[in-house]
mmCIF file of C-alpha atoms and ligand atoms in Angstrom:
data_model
loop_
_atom_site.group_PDB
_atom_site.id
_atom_site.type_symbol
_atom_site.label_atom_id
_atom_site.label_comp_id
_atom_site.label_asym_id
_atom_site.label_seq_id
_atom_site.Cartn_x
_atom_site.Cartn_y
_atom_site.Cartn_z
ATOM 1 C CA UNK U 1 53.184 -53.041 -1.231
ATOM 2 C CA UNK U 2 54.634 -56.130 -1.984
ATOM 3 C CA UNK U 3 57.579 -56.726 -4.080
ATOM 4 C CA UNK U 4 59.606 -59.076 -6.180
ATOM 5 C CA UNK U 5 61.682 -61.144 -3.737
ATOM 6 C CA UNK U 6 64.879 -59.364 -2.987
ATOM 7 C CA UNK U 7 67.684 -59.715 -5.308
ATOM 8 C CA UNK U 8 65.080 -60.324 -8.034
ATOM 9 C CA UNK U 9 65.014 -57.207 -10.465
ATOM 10 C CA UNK U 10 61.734 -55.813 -11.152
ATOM 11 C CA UNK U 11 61.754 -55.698 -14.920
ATOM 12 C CA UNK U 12 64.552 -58.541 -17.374
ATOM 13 C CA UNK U 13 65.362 -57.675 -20.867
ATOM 14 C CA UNK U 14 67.472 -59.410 -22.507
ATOM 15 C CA UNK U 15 68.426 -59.017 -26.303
ATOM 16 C CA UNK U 16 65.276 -57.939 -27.314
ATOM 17 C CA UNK U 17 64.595 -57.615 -31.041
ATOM 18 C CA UNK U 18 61.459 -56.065 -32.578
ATOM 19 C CA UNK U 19 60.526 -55.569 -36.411
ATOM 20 C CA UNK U 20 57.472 -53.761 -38.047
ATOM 21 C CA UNK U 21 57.975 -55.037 -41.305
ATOM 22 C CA UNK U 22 61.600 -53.896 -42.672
ATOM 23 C CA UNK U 23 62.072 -51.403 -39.917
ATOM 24 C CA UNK U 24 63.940 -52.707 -36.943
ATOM 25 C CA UNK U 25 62.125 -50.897 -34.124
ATOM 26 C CA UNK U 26 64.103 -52.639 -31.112
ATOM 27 C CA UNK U 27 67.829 -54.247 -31.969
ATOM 28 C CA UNK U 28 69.170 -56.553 -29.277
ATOM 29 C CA UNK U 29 68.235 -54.464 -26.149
ATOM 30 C CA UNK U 30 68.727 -55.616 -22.698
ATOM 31 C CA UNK U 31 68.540 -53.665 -19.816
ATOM 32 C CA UNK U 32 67.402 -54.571 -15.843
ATOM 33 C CA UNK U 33 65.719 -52.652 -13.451
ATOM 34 C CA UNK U 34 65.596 -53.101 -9.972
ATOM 35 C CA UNK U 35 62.567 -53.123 -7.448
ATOM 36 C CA UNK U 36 61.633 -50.013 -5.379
ATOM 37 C CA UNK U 37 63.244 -47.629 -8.383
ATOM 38 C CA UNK U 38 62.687 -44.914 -10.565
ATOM 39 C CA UNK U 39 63.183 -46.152 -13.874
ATOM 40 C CA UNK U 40 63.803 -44.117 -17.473
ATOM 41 C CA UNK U 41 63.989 -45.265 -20.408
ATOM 42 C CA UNK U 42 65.449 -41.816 -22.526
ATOM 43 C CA UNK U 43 65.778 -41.533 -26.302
ATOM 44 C CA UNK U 44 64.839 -39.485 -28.938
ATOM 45 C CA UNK U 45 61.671 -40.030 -31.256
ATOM 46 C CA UNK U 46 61.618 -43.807 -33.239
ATOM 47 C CA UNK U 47 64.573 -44.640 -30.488
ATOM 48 C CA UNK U 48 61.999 -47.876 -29.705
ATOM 49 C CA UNK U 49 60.911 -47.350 -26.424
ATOM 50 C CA UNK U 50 56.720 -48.003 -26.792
ATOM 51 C CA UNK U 51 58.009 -50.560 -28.382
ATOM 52 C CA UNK U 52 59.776 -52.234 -25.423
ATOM 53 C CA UNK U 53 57.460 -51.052 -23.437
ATOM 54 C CA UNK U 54 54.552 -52.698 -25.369
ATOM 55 C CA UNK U 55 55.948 -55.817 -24.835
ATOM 56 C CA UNK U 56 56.790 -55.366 -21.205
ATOM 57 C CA UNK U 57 53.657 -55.198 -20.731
ATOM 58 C CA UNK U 58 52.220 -58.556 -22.936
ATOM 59 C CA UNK U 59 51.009 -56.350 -25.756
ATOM 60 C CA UNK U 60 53.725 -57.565 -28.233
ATOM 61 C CA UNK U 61 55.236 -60.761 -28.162
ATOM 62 C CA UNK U 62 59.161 -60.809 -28.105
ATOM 63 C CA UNK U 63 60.225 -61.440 -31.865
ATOM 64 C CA UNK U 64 63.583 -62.773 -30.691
ATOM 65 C CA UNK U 65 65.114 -62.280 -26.798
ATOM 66 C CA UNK U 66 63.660 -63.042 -23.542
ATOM 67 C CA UNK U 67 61.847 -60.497 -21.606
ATOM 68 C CA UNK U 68 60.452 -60.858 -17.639
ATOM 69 C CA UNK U 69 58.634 -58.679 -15.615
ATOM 70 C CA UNK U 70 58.270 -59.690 -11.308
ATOM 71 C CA UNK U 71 59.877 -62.877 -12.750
ATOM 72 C CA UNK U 72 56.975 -63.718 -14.901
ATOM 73 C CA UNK U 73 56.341 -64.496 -18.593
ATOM 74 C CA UNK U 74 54.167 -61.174 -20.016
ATOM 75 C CA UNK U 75 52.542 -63.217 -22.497
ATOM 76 C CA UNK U 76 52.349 -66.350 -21.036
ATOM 77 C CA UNK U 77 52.091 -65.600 -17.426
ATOM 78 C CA UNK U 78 49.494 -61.924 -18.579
ATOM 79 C CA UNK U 79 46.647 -63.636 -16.145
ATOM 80 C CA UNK U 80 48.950 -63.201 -13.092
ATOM 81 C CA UNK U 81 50.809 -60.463 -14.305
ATOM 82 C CA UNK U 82 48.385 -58.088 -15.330
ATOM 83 C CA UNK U 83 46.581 -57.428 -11.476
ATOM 84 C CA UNK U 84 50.570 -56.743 -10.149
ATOM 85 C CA UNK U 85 51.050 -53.847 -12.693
ATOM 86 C CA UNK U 86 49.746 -50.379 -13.628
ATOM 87 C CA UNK U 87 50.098 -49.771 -17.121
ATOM 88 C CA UNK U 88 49.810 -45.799 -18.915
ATOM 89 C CA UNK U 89 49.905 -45.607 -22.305
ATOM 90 C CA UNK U 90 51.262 -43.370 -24.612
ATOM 91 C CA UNK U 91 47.815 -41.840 -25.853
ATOM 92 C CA UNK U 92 44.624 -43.306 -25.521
ATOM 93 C CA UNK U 93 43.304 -46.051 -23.129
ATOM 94 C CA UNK U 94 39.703 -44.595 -22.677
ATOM 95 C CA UNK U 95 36.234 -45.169 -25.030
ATOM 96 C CA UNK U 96 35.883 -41.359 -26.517
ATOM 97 C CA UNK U 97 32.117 -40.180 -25.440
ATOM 98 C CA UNK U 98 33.137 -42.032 -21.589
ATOM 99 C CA UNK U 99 32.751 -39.273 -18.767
ATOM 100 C CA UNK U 100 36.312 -38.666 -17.036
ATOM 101 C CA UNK U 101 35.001 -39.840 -13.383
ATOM 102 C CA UNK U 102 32.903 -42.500 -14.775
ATOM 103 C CA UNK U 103 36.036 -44.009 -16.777
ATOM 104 C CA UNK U 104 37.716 -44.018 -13.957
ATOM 105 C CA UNK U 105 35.035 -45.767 -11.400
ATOM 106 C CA UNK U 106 35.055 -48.111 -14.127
ATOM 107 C CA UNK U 107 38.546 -48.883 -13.856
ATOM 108 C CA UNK U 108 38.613 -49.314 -10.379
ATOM 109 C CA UNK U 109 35.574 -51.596 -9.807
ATOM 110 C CA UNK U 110 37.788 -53.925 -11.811
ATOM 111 C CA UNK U 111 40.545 -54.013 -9.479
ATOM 112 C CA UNK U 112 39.930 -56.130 -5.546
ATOM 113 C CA UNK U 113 41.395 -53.429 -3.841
ATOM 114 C CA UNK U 114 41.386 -49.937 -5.505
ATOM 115 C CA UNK U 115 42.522 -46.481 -4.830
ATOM 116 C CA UNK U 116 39.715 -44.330 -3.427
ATOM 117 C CA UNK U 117 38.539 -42.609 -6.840
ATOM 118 C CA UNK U 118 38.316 -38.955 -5.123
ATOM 119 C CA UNK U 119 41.530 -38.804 -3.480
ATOM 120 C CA UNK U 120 43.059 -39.582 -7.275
ATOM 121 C CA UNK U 121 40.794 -37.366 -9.046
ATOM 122 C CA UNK U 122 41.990 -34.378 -6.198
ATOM 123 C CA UNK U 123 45.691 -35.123 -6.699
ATOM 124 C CA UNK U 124 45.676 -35.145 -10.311
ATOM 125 C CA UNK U 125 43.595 -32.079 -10.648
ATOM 126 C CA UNK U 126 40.473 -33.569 -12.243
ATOM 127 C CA UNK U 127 37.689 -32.785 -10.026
ATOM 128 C CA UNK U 128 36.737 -29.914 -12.522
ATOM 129 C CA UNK U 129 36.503 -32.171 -15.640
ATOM 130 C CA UNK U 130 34.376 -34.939 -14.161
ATOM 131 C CA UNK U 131 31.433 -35.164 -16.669
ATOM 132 C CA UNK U 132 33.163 -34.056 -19.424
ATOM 133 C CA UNK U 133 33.434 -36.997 -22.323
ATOM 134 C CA UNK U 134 37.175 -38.404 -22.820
ATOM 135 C CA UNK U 135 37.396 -36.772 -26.338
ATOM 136 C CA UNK U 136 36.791 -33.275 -25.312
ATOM 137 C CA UNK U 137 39.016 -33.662 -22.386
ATOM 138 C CA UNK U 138 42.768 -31.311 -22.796
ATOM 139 C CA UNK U 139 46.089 -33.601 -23.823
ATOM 140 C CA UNK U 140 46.786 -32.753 -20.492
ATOM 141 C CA UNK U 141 43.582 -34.004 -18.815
ATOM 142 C CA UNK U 142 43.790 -37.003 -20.292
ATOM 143 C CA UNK U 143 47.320 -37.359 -19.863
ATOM 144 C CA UNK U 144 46.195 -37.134 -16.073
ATOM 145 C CA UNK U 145 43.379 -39.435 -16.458
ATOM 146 C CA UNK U 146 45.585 -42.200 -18.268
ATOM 147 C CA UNK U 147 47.839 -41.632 -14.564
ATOM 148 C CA UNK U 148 45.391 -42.313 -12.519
ATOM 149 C CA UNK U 149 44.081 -45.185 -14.599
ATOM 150 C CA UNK U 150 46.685 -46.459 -14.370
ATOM 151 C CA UNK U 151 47.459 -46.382 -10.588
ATOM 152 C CA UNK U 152 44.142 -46.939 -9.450
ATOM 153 C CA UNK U 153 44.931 -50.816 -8.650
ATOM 154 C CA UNK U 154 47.308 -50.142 -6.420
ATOM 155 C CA UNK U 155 50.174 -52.217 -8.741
ATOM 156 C CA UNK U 156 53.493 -52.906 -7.620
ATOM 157 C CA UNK U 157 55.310 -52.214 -11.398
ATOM 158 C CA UNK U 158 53.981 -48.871 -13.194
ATOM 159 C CA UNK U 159 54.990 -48.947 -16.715
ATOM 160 C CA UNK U 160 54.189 -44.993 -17.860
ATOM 161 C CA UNK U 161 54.898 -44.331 -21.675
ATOM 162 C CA UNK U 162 56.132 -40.218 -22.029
ATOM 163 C CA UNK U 163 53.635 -39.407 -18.431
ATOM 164 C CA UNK U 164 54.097 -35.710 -18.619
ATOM 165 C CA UNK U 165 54.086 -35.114 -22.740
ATOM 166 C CA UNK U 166 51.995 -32.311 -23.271
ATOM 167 C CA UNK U 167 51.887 -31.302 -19.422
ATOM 168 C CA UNK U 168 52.136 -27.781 -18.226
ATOM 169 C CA UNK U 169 55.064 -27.224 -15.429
ATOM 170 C CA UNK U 170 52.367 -27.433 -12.190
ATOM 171 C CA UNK U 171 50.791 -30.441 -14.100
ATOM 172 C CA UNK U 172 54.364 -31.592 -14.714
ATOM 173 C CA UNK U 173 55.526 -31.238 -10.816
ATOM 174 C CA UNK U 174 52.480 -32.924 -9.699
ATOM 175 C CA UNK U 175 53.054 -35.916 -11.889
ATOM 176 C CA UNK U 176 56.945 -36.212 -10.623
ATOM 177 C CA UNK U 177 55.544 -35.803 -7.008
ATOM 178 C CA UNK U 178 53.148 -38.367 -7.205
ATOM 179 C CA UNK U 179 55.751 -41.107 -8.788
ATOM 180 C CA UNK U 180 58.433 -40.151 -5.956
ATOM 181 C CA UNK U 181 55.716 -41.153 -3.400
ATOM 182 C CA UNK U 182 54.695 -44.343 -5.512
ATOM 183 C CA UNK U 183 58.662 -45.039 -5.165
ATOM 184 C CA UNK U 184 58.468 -44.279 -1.484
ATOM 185 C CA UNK U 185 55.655 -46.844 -1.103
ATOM 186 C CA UNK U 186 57.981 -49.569 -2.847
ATOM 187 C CA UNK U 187 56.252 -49.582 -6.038
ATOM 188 C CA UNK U 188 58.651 -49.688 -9.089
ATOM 189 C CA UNK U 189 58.066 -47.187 -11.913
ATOM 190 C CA UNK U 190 59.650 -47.517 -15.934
ATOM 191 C CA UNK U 191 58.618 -44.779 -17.933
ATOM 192 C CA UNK U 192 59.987 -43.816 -21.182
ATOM 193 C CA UNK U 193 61.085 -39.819 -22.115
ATOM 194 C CA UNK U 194 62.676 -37.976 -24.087
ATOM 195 C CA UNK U 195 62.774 -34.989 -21.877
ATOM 196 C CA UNK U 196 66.413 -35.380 -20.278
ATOM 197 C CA UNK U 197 65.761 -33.101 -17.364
ATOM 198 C CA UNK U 198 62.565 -34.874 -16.481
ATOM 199 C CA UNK U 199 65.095 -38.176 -16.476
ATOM 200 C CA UNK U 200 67.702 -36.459 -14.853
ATOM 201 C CA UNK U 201 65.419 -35.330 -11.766
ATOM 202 C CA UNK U 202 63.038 -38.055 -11.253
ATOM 203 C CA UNK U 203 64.852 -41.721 -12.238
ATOM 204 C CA UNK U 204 67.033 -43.606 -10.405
ATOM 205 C CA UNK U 205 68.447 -45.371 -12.998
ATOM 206 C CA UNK U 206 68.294 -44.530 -16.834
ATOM 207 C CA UNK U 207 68.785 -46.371 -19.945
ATOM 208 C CA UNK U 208 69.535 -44.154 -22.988
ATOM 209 C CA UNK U 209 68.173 -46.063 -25.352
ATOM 210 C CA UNK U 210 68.950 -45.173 -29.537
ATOM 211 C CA UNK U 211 68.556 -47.170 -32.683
ATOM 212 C CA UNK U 212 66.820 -50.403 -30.123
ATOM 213 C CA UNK U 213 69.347 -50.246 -27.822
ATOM 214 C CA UNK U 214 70.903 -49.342 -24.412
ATOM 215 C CA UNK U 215 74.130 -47.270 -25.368
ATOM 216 C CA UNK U 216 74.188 -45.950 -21.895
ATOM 217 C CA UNK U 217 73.251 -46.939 -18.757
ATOM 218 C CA UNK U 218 73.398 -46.272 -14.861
ATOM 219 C CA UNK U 219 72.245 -44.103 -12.220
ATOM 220 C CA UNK U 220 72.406 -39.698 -13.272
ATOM 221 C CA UNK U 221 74.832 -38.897 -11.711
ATOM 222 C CA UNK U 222 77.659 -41.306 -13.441
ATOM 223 C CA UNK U 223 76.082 -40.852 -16.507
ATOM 224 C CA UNK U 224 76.999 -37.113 -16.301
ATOM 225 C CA UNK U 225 80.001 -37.769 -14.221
ATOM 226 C CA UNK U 226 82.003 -40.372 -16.209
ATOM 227 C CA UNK U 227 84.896 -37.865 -17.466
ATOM 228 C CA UNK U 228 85.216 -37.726 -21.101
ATOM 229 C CA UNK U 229 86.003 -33.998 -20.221
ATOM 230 C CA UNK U 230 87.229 -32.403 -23.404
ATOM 231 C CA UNK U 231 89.714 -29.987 -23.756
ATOM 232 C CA UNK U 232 86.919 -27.509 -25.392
ATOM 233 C CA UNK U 233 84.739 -28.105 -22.615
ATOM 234 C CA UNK U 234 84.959 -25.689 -19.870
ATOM 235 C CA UNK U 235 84.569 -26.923 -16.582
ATOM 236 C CA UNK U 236 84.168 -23.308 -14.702
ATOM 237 C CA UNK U 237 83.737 -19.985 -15.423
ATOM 238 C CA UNK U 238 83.359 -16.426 -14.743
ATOM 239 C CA UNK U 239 83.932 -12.855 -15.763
ATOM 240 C CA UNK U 240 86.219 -10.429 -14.650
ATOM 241 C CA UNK U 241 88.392 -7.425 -16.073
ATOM 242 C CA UNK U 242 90.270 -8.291 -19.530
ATOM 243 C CA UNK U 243 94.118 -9.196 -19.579
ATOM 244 C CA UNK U 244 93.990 -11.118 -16.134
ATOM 245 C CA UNK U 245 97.943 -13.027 -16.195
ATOM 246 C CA UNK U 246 95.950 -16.526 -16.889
ATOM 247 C CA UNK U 247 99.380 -18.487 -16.840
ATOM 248 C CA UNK U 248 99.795 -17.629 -13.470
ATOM 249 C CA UNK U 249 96.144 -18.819 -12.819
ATOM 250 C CA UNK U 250 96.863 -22.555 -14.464
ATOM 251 C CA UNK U 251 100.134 -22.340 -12.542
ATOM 252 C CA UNK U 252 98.087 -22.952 -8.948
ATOM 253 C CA UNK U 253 96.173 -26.110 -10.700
ATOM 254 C CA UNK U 254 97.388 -29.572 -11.247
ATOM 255 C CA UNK U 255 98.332 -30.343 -14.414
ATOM 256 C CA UNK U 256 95.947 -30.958 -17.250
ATOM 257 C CA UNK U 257 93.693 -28.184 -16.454
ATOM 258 C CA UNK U 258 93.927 -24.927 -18.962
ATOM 259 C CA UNK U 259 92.810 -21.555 -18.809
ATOM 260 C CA UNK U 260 91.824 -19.846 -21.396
ATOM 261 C CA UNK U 261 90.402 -16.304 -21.936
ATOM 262 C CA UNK U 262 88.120 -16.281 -24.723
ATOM 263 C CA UNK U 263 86.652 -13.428 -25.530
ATOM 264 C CA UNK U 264 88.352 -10.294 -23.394
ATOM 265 C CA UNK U 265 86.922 -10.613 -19.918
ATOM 266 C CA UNK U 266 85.191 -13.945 -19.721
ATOM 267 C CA UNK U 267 87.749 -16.926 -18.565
ATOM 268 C CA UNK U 268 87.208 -20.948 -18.700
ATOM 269 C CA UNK U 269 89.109 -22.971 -16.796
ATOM 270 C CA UNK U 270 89.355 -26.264 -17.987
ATOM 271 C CA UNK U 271 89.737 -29.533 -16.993
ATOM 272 C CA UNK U 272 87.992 -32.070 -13.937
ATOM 273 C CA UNK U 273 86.714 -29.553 -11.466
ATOM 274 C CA UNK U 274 86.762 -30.966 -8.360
ATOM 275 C CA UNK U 275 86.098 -28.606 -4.921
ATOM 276 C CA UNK U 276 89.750 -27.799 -4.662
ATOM 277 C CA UNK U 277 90.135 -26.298 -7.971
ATOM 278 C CA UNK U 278 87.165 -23.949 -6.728
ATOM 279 C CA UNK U 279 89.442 -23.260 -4.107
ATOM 280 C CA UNK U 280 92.508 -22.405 -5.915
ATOM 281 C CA UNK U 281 90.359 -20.306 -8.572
ATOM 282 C CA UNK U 282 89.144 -17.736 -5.992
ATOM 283 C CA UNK U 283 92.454 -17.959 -3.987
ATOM 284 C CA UNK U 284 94.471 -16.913 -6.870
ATOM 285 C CA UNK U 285 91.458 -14.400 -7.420
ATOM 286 C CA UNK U 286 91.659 -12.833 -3.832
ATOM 287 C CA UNK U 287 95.158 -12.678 -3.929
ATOM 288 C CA UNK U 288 94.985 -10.824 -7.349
ATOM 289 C CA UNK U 289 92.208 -8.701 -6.296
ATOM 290 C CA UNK U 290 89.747 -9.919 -8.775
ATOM 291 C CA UNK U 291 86.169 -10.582 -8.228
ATOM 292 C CA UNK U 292 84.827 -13.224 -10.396
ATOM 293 C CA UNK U 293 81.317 -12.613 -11.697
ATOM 294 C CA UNK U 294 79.052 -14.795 -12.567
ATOM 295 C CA UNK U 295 81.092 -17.824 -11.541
ATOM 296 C CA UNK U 296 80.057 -20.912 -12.667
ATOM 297 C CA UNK U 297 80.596 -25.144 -12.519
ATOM 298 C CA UNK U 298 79.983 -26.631 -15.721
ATOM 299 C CA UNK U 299 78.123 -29.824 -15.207
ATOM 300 C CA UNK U 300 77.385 -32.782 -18.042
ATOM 301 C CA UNK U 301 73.852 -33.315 -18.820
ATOM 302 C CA UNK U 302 72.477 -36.552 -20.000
ATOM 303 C CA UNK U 303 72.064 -33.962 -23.393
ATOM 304 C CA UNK U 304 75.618 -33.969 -23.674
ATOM 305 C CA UNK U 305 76.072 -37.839 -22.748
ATOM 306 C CA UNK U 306 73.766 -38.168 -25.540
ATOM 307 C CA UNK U 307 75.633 -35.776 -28.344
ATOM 308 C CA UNK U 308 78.552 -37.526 -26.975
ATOM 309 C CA UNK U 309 77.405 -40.775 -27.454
ATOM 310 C CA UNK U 310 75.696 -40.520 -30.414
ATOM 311 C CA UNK U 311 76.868 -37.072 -32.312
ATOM 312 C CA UNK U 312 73.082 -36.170 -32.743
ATOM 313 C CA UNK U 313 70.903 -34.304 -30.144
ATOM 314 C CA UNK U 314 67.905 -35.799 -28.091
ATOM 315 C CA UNK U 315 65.174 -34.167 -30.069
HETATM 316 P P1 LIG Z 1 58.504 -41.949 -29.576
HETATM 317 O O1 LIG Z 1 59.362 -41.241 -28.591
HETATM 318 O O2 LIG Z 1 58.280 -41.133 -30.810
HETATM 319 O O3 LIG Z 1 57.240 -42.490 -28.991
HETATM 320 P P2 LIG Z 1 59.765 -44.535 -29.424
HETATM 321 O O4 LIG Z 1 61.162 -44.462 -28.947
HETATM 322 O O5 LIG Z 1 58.726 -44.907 -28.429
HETATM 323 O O6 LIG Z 1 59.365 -43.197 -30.157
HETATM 324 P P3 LIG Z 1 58.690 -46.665 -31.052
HETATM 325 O O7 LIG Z 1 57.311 -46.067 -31.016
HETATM 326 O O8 LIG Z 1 58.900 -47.925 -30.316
HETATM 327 O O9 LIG Z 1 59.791 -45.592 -30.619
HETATM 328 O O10 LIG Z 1 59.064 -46.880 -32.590
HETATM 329 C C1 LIG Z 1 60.302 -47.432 -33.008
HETATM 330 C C2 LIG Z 1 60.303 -47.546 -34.521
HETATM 331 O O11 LIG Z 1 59.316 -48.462 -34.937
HETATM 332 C C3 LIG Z 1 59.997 -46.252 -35.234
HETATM 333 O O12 LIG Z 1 60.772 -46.223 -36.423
HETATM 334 C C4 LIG Z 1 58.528 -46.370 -35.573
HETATM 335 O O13 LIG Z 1 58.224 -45.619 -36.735
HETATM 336 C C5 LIG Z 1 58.383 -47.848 -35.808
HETATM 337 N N1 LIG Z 1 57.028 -48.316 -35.435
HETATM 338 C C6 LIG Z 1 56.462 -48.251 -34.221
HETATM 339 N N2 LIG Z 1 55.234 -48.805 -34.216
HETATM 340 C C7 LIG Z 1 55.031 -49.261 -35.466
HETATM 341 C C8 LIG Z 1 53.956 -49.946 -36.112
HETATM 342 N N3 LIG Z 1 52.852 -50.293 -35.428
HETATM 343 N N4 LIG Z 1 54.090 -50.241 -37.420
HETATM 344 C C9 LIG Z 1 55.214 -49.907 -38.106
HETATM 345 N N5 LIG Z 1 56.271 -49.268 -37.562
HETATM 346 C C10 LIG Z 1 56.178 -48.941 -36.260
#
């Protein structure tokens, strides 16, 4: 598939502010994303990420900022834009009494070279729903529908808005699957979630967006690695007999880590766990003729980044 010349990021925002009235929706948000990636944009509910999206995509006009998708205008440039990119909205996208397959064909017949229809409706599990009208379809059937839709043009940007709300966990699997392909095939995907693990296992690079802006950005792993490791947080863990001497424990780690035993039998060691405190932990263990149970490595989730960041939870 073709792609924005190299060096060129797929999707530019830059100070991006949105109002609906009084109610700032997006506040100064700028973010990049590079070609060939995984892309999420995470937040909780109102965080403005249709929003963004929207005008990604040339349905909303930047207010104030400067936005640029494959180094085009979305408003200005929409005629050349709009054949390069796959677009699934958040609900909808579909006339209500429209047959499932027939939507589809529809969609496809627009594009010059098109997806074969029946290896999309196989993949996303809609061979059984066929000739059944849009509005009776599940939230999940048309969740799947809206997918394909949207990928049935072959684009090389897929903007998906929440793709697996309402999903069971197959649906939800299939939906990641097919995305990781699209990524292997070069295609660039931005969807928006507010499901952290879905970010956390599928994207690349994530934006955490709150209030209309990035607070937080970068690829999973430093989000959840950069250390603000508190001294209530406990890094590993396990159970053994009450009363172990835990001063002689902390006295085979570097300084700065702390063990504490809290309640009788179940022991955090805190502090940045890297594989040769493991080490040291069951050393000391061994040599004291303890066998740690249920021993376990602690490990930031964007959830926490979040709480951290903002003192609220995702949902
Ligand atoms: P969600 O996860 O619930 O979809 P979101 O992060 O996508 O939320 P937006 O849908 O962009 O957030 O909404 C951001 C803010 O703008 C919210 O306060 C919302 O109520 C408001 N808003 C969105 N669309 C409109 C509209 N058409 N008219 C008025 N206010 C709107």
């Amino acid at each position: 598939m073709p792609q924005p010349p190299s060096g060129e990021p797929a999707v530019v925002i830059a100070d991006l502010v949105m109002r609906y009235g009084d109610t700032v929706a997006v506040d100064g948000l700028s973010l990049s994303v590079p070609g060939g990636v995984i892309a999420a944009v995470l937040g909780p509910n109102g965080a403005g990420k249709t929003t963004t999206l929207e005008t990604c995509e040339g349905y909303r006009r930047p207010q104030s900022g400067r936005v640029r998708v494959l180094g085009l205008d979305p408003v200005a440039d929409r005629r050349a834009l709009l054949p390069r990119i796959g677009v699934m909205l958040q609900s909808g996208g579909a006339w209500s009494g429209v047959r499932a397959h027939e939507m589809l064909r529809h969609v496809a017949a627009l594009h010059a070279d098109p997806l074969p229809v029946d290896v999309l409706v196989e993949r996303l599990g809609l061979r059984e729903c066929g000739r059944t009208p849009y509005r009776r379809l599940s939230g999940g059937q048309q969740q799947r529908l809206g997918l394909a839709m949207s990928l049935v043009g072959r684009p090389e940007l897929l903007f998906v808005d929440e793709p697996t709300a309402g999903l069971d966990p197959q649906a939800r699997h299939t939906v990641w699957d097919l995305l990781r392909e699209l990524r292997s095939g070069g295609v660039t995907v931005v969807l928006t979630t507010h499901f952290m693990d879905e970010a956390e296992r599928l994207a690349d690079q994530v934006y955490v967006v709150d209030h209309g802006r990035v607070v937080a950005a970068g690829t999973p792993a430093a989000l959840t690695a950069a250390s603000t490791v508190g001294p209530q947080q406990a890094s590993l863990s396990f159970r053994a007999r009450p009363g172990l001497d835990i001063a002689s424990l902390e006295a085979t780690l570097p300084s700065g880590f702390q063990v504490l035993e809290q309640p009788a039998g179940e022991y955090a060691v805190l502090g940045p766990v890297a594989p040769g405190t493991l080490a040291r932990v069951t050393t000391w263990c061994s040599d004291h003729d303890v066998l740690p149970e249920g021993l376990q490595i602690g490990r930031r989730t964007l959830e926490d980044v979040f709480l951290e960041l903002t003192g609220r939870d995702l949902r």
